[in-house]
Every structure is written in structure tokens, then in C-alpha cells.
Amino acid sequence: MQIQQPHDVLPKPSHDERARQAFAQSLKLHLATKIVQGNREVYERRVRPDFERREGRPPRDRREVAQGMDREPYYQLWGALQRTSQEICWNSVLESIERQLPDLAERARPRVDAMGSLTLDPGIAQPPYLSALDIHCMPGGYAAERIADDVSAGALYDRGGYIYAMGGWGTDNGAMGRTMIEVFQQLFPNRSPVRILDLGCTVGHSTLPWAQAYPQAEVHAIDVAAPVLRYGHARAEAMGVPVHFRQADAEALPYEDASFDLVVSHILLHETSNKAIGRVLAECHRVLKPNGVTLHVDLSLYEGMDPFDAFMLDWDTRHNNEPFWTAFREMDPVSLMTGAGFARDDVISAYVSRAGKAAHVFSNARDSGGRNNWQCIGAVKSEIGA
């Protein structure tokens, strides 16, 4: 396996902690590459034929697939192991962070000679859709404050996210940002944005690639959680990338109208509520300059997906503390963007492959379960009536 790119605020595991983290990653990889396929075999051999004998037709959607699969011991065992692997993943990192937390907080303190900036606002409240549970089972969520100037949530997301994704986001966890940069450059090859805003940035995994791709641009990144922003600012400084991090709510952006050339987000929308998504996108429309662009990369949608694949992806909603995972996958991108004020003809909606640098192109095909495709939605803000 590749080694995660080190930097000054990345937690440094002991020998035993590193071994436990390697086990967590290996377990997740084994489940994802070996064990999960057995569910398809169970479905094709037993569940689908049984359903067809009863109903005279194959299952139409993930709910009908669930009628049989939920009772299958193999699926139950896989699901139990999948949930256990999540808990092992986070816990293997958390013990390492807790051991060195005061030192991490000290290393993350902003410096007077910083290239970027960090602006926190203690008046920002955590939205209920984030504070009500530990999202994707990450202990404490994004905003847990254990000590003064806490950075533990950021450290946990940085190191734990690398294990969670089994290294699939790159050694710097920045693959999603780089993918979207390629998409932007394919769609708008002659554009060079001057002001860029990244919404829901957490620790800046996807933000930094934008700043690196457009070094002349002023790059801003917001999140509602202070611990991830403290860590993200320190991480960016350690990696030599200037970014302006700010604590803010994407539903009410603290920026003037028509002040950005480009507004982006990366796997943010499925972690907001159904109502919040509309307000976030409306804010994107407000802060964009005329002819500005907004792009959001997130989960591939259920529309047109094989019912079994959709059922398997639905596991995260039911068992991995992702309450809006399914709701987002069922949304209509065109309705989302036009509801936010963008013109129908200016809407962007496409599946984007993440199967390697050369394959970061638009795709009409859906892979098995949509795990190797992301959904890209966005729009251009019309100059007329902007």
C-alpha cells in the first residue's frame, strides 16, 4: 500500500498504532475487494429467483431487493463486518491522536508569517444535521472540542479518512479535487479563476489542489467546524499552500454578492439536509460573478442504476450514520440548480469517472454500484439578470 504523504501536523503513530491502522485498512480493503462480491452471488442465486417466482417479475428497485437480501445471513455478516471495520478504522487513529493531542494543538497554532489565514467565529452554530449524530461513524463528528484550540477532529479526518478510503483518494487525500479541476478545465479550457471558494472544506483535502492548480488565484475555504479548520490551516501552511480558511455556514455565506469566479464543493451536499441543499446552492448563485461557475462533486445518483447496486449503496444510509445519503441520490440535479436561480440551459450534470487520471472524463455509464463514478452537478451564472 502507498504511504500517506507526511506533513508537520499529521499524527505520528507509534509502532503498535501503525500496525493497528494497517490492519484496519487491510480489513476494509479485503471487504471491498473480496467479500462484498458474495452478496451479488447470493442475490442472483436465491433472492432474485425467489422474488420472480412470487411476483412474476424481477425486483424494480432497491426496496424490493431489500425484502430478500435483509434476511440473508451472508449479507448480514458482511454488513456487520463493514460496520466493525468503520469503528476499527476511526478508533485505530483516535488512540494515537489522544496520546499526542496537546502537541498537535501546539503545532497547529497559527503563525504570524502565515501565507494563508484562519478566521474563526464562535457564534457559528453547528447545523442539526451534523450535530445530531457522528457522521459516517467518526467519533465526535467534525466539531468535537476536547481541549482548547482542539484539532483532533481534523487529525482524525485526515488520517482516518486515508484509511477509510483505503488510499483511494491519493497519498494526500486530494484526488477528488484534482478530478474536479480536470472536469473544470475540460468544460472551460480558457478560464483562469481569480477568486475560488470551496464549501464544506473540512481539512482542505480538495481545496489545496485548486490552490496549486491556480497559484495566481485567491482561494477561500469554509466550514462550520472550528477543529477541522484549525487543522486544515496548519496542514496547508505545512504543505506550502496559501488558503484562506473561515468558519462559516454555507447556507448563509459571509461574502458579498458577485464576488467569486468559481464556487465548488466536494462530497458536501449529501451531508446536508434536503432543505439545506437548496439554500446552499442559492448562496452559490448569489456570490458568483456574472458568467461565474459553480461545480459540486458528490455521490452518483440512483436514477437508472441497477436495483441491486442501489440496494448495496443504501447500506450507508441505514448503518453508517449517513442520513441524507439516499435522499441526495434520489434528487434531480436540474431541479436543484434551477430552484437555486440558475437557468435550465446553464445547468451542468454528468457522471465523472475517478478510475485514474486519464479517465477523469464525463461518462454515460454507471459502474457496478456507482462506486467508481461521482456525480458532478453545477451551472454557469447567466450574465443576463445576474
XYZ file of C-alpha atoms in Angstrom, residues 15 27 51 60 68 95-96 108 120 133 161 165 167 199 204 215 234 267 272 280 294 297 309 316 335 341 344 362:
28
model
C 4.839 1.095 16.072
C -9.637 -5.289 6.620
C -38.789 -12.808 -5.888
C -37.908 -2.986 -9.655
C -34.955 -10.750 0.409
C -5.947 6.480 20.309
C -2.891 7.851 18.518
C -1.228 23.762 14.633
C -12.976 31.594 13.360
C -25.022 12.174 15.133
C -10.045 9.347 6.008
C -10.753 5.365 1.557
C -5.673 5.129 -0.025
C -17.648 24.958 0.594
C -8.753 21.153 2.779
C -1.479 29.751 -7.891
C -1.941 24.278 9.764
C -18.920 15.453 -1.122
C -26.609 18.419 4.415
C -26.514 26.312 -0.218
C -20.298 26.518 -9.590
C -18.972 16.633 -6.906
C -26.375 -1.913 -6.807
C -24.566 3.593 4.346
C -34.425 20.882 -10.380
C -31.782 30.550 -9.559
C -32.041 25.394 -17.156
C -17.555 12.519 -18.398
